[in-house]
mmCIF file of N, CA and C in Angstrom:
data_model
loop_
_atom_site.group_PDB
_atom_site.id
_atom_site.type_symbol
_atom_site.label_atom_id
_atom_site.label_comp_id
_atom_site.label_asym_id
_atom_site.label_seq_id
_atom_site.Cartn_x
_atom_site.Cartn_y
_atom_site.Cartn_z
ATOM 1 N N UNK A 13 12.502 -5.810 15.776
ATOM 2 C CA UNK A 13 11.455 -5.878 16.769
ATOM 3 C C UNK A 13 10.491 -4.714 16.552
ATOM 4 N N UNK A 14 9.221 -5.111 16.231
ATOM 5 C CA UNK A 14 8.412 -3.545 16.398
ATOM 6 C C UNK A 14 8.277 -3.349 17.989
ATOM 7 N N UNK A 15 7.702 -1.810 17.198
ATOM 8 C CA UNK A 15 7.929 -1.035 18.644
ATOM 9 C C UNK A 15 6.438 -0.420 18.636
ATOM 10 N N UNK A 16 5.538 -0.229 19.848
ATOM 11 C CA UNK A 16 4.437 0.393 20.192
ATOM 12 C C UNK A 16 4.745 2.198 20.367
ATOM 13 N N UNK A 17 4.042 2.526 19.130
ATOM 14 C CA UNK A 17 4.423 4.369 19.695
ATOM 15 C C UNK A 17 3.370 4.721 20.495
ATOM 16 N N UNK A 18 1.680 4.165 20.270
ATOM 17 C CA UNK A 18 0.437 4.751 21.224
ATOM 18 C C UNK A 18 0.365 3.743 21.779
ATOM 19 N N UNK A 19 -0.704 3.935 22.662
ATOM 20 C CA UNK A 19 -1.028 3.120 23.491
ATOM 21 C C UNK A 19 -2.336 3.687 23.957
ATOM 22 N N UNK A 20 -3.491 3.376 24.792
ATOM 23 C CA UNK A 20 -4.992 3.419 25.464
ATOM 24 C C UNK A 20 -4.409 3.978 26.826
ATOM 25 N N UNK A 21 -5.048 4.903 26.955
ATOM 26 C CA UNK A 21 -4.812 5.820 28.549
ATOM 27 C C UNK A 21 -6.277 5.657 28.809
ATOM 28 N N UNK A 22 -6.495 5.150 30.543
ATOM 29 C CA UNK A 22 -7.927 4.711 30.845
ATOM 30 C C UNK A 22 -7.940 6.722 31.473
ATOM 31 N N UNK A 23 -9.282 7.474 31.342
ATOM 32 C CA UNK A 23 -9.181 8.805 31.432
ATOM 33 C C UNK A 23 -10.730 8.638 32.375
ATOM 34 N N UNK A 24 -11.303 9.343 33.091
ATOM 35 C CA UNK A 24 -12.161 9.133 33.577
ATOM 36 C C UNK A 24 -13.282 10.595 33.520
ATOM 37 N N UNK A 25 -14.197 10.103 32.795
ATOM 38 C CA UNK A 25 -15.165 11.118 32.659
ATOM 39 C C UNK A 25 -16.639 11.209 32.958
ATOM 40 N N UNK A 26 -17.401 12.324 33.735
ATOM 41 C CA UNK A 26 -18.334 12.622 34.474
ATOM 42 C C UNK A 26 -19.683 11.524 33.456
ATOM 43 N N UNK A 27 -20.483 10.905 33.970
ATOM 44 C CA UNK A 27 -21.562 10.449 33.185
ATOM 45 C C UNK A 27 -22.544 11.479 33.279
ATOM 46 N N UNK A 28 -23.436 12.048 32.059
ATOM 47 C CA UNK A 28 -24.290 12.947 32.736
ATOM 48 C C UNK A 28 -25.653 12.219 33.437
ATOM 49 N N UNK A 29 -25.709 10.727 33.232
ATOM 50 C CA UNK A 29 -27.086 10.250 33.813
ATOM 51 C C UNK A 29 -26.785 10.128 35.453
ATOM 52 N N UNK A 30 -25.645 10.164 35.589
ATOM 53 C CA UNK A 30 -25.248 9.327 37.127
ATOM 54 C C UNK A 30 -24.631 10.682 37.628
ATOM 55 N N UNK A 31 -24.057 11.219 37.141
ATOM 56 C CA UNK A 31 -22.875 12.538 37.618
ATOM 57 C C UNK A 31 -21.428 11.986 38.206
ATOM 58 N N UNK A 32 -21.443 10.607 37.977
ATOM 59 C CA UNK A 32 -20.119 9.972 38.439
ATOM 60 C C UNK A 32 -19.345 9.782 37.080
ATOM 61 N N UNK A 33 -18.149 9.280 37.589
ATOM 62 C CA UNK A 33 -17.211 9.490 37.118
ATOM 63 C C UNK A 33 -16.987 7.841 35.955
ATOM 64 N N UNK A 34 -17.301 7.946 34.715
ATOM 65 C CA UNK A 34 -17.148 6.942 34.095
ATOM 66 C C UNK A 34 -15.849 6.498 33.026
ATOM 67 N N UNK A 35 -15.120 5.452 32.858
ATOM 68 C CA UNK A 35 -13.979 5.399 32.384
ATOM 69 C C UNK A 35 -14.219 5.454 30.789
ATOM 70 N N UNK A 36 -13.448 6.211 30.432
ATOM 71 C CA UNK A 36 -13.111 6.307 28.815
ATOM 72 C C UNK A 36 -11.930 5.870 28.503
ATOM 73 N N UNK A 37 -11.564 5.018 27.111
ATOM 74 C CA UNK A 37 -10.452 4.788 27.207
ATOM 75 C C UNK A 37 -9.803 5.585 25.617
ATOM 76 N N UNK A 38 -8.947 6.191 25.758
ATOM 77 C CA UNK A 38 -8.210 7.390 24.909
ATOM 78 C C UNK A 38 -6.927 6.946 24.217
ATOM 79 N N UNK A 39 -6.526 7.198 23.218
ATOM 80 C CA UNK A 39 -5.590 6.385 22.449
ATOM 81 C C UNK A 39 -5.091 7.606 22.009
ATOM 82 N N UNK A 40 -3.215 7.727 22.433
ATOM 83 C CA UNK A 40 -2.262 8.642 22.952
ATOM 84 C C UNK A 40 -1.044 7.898 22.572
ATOM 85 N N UNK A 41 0.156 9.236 22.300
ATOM 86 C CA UNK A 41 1.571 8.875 21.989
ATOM 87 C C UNK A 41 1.728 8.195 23.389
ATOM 88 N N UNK A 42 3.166 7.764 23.138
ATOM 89 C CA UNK A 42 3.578 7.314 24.252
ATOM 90 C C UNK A 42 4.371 8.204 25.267
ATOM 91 N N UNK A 43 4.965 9.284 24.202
ATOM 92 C CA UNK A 43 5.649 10.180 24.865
ATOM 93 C C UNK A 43 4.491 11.178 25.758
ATOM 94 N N UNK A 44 3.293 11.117 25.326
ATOM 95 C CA UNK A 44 2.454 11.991 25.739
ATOM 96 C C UNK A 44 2.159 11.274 27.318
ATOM 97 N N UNK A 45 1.733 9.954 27.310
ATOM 98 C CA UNK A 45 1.247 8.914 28.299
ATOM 99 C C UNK A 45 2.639 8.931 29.484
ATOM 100 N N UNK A 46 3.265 8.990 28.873
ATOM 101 C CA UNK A 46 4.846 9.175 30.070
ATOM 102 C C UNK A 46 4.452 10.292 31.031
ATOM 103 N N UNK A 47 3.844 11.451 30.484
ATOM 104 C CA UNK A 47 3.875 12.603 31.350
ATOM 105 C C UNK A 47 2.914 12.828 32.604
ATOM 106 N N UNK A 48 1.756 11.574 32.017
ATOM 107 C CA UNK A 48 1.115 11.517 32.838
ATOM 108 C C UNK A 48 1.192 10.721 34.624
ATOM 109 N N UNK A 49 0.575 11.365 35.132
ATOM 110 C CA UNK A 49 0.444 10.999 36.703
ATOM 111 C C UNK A 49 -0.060 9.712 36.781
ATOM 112 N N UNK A 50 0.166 8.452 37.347
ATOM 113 C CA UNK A 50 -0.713 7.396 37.962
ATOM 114 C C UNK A 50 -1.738 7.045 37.190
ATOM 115 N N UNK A 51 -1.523 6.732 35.565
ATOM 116 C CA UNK A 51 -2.689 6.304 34.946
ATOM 117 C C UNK A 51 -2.245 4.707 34.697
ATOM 118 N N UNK A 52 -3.281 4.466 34.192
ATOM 119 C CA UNK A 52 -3.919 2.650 33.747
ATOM 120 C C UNK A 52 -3.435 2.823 31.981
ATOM 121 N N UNK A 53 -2.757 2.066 31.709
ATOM 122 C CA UNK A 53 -2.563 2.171 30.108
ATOM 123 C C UNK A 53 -2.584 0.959 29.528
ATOM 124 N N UNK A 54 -2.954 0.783 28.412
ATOM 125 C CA UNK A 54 -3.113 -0.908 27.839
ATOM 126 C C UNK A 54 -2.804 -0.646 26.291
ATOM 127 N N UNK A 55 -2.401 -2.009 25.531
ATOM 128 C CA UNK A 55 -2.231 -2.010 24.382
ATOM 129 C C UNK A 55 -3.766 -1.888 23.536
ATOM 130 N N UNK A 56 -3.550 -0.574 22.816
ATOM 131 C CA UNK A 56 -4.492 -0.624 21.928
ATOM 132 C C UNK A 56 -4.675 -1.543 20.946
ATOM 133 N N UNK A 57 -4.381 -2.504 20.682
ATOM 134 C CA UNK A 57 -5.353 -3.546 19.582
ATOM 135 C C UNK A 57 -5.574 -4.739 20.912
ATOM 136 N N UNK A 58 -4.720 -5.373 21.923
ATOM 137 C CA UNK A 58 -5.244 -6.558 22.490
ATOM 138 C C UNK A 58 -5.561 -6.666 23.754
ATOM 139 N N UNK A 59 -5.372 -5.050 24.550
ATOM 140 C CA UNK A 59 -5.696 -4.994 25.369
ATOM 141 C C UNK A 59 -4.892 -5.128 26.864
ATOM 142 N N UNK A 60 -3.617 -5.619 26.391
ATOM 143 C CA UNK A 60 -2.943 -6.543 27.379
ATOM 144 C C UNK A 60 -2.107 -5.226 27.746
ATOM 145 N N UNK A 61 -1.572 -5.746 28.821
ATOM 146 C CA UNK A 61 -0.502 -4.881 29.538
ATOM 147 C C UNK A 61 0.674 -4.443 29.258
ATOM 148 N N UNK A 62 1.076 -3.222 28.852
ATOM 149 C CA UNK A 62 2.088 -2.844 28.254
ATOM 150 C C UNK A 62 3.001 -2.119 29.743
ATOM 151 N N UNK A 63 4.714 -1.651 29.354
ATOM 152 C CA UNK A 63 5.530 -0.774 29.702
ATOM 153 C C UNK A 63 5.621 0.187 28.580
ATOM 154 N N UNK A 64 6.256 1.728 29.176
ATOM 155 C CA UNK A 64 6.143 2.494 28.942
ATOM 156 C C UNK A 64 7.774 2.644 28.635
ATOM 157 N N UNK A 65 8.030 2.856 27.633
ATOM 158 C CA UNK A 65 9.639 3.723 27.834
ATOM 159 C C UNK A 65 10.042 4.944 27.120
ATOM 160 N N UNK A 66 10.377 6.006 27.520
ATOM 161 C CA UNK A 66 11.180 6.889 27.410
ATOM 162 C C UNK A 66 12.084 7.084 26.093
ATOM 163 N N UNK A 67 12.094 8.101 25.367
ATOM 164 C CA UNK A 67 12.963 7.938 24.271
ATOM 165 C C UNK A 67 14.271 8.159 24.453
ATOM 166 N N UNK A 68 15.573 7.585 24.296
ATOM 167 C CA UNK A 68 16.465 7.527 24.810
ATOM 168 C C UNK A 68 17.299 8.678 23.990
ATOM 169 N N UNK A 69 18.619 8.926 24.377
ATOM 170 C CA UNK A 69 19.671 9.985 23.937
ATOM 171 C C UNK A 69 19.159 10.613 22.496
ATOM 172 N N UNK A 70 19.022 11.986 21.954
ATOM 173 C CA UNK A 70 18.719 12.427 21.508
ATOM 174 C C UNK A 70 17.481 11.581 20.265
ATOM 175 N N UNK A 71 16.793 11.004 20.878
ATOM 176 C CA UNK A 71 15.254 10.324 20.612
ATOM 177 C C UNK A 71 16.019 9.177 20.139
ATOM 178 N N UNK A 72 16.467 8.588 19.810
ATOM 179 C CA UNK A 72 16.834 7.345 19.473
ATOM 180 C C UNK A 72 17.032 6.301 20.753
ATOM 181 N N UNK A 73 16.263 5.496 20.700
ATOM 182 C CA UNK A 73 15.200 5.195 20.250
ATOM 183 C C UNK A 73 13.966 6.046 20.286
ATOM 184 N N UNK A 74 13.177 5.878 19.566
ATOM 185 C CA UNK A 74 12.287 6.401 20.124
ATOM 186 C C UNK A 74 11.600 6.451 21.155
ATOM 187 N N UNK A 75 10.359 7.214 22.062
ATOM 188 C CA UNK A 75 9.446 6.684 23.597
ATOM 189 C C UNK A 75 8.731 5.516 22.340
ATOM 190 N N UNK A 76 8.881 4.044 23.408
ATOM 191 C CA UNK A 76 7.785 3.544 23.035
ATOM 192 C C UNK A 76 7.230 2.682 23.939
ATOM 193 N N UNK A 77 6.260 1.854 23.566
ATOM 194 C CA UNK A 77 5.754 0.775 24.645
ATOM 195 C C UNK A 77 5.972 -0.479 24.189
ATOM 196 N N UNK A 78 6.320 -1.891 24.864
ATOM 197 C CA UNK A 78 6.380 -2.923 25.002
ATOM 198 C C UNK A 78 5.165 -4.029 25.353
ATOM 199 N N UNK A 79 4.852 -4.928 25.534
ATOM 200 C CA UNK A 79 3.824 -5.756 25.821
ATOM 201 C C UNK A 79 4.890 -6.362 27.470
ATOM 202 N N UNK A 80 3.833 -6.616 28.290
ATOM 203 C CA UNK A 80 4.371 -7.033 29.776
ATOM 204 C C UNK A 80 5.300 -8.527 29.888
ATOM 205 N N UNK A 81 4.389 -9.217 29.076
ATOM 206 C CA UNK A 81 4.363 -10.470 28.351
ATOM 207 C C UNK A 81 4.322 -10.456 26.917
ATOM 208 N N UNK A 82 4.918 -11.516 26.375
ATOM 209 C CA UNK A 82 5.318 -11.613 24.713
ATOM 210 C C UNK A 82 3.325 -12.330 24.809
ATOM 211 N N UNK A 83 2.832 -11.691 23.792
ATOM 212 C CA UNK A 83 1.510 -12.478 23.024
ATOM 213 C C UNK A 83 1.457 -12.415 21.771
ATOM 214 N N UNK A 84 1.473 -13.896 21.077
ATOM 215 C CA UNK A 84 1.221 -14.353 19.791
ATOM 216 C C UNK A 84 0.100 -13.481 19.327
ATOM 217 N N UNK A 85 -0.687 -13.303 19.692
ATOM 218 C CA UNK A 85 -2.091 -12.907 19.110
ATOM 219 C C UNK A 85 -1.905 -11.040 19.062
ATOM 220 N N UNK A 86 -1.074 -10.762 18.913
ATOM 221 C CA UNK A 86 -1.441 -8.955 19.362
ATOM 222 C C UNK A 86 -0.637 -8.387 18.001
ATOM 223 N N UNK A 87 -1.191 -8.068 16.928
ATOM 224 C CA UNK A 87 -0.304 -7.288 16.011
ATOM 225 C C UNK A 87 0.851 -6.645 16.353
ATOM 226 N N UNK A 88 0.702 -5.917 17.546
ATOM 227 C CA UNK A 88 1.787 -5.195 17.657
ATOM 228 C C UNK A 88 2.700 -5.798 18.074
ATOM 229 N N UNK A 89 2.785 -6.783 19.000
ATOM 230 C CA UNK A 89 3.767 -7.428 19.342
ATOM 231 C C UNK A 89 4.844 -7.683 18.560
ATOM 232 N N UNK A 90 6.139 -8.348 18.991
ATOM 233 C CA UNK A 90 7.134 -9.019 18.266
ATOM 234 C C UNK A 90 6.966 -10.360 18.271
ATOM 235 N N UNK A 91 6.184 -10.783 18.270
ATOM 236 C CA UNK A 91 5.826 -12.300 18.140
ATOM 237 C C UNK A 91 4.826 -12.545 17.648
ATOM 238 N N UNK A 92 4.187 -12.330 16.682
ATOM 239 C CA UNK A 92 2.617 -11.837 16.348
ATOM 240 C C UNK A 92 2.836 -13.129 15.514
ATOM 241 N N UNK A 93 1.578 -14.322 15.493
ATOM 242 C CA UNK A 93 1.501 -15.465 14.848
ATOM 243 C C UNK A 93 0.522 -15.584 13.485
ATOM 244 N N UNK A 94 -0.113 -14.053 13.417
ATOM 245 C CA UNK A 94 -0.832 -13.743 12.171
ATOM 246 C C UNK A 94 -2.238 -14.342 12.398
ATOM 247 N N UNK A 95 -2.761 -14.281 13.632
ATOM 248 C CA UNK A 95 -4.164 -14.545 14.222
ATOM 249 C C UNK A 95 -4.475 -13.426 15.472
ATOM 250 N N UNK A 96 -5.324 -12.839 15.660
ATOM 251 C CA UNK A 96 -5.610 -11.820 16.594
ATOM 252 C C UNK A 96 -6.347 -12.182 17.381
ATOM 253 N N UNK A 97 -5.695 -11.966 18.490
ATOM 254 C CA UNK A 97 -6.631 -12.747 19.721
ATOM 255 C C UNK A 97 -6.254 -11.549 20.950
ATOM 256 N N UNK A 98 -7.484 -11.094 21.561
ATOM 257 C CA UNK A 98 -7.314 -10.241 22.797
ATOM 258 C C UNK A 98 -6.628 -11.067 23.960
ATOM 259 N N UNK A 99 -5.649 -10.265 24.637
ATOM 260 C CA UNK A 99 -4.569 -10.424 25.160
ATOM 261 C C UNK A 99 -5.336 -11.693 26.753
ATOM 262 N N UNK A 100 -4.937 -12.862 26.975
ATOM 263 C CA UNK A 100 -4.994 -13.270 27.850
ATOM 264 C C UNK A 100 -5.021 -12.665 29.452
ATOM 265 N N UNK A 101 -4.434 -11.752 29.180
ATOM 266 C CA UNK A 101 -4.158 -10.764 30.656
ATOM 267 C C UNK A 101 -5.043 -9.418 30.360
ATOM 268 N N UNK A 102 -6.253 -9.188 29.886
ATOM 269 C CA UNK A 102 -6.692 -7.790 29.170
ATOM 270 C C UNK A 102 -6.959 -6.515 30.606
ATOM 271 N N UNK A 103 -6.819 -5.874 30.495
ATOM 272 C CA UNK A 103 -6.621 -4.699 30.934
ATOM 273 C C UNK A 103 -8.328 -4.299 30.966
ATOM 274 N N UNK A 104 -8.485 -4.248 31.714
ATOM 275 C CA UNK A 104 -10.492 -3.916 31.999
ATOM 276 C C UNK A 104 -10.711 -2.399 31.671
ATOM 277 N N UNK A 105 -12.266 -2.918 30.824
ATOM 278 C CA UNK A 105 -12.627 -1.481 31.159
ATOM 279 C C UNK A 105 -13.098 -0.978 32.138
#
């Protein structure tokens, strides 16, 4: 089964035309994305909704991420049908 090590952390940064706060999206370990507080995270190639896990007893497994749902279309997935298609469920910018 592959395994997702990064993943897209949605990060939110000042616009200077508006002075509000505009979303960037940042591509991060997974172990890094764990530490974080209450963020939005999505699979970097399809967009779709991933889990986060933890690297287990002395790192084995490794932290990695999962897809929410199995999608044919997402390289990373474990079901990948060798056509790339953004994830039915995509994660907004």
């Amino acid at each position: 089964m592959d395994k997702i090590f990064e993943c897209e952390v949605r990060q939110w940064k000042p616009d200077p035309s508006t002075g509000k706060g505009a979303p960037l999206w940042v591509v991060m370990p997974v172990d890094k994305a764990i530490q974080l507080a209450d963020v939005t995270i999505r699979c970097m190639k399809c967009h779709g909704p991933i889990r986060l896990h933890r690297a287990g007893p002395l790192g084995v497994p490794r932290a990695h991420a999962e897809h929410l749902r199995r999608h044919p279309g997402c390289p990373l997935g474990d079901c990948f049908d060798g056509t790339f298609r953004t994830s039915p469920t995509p994660i907004g910018s």
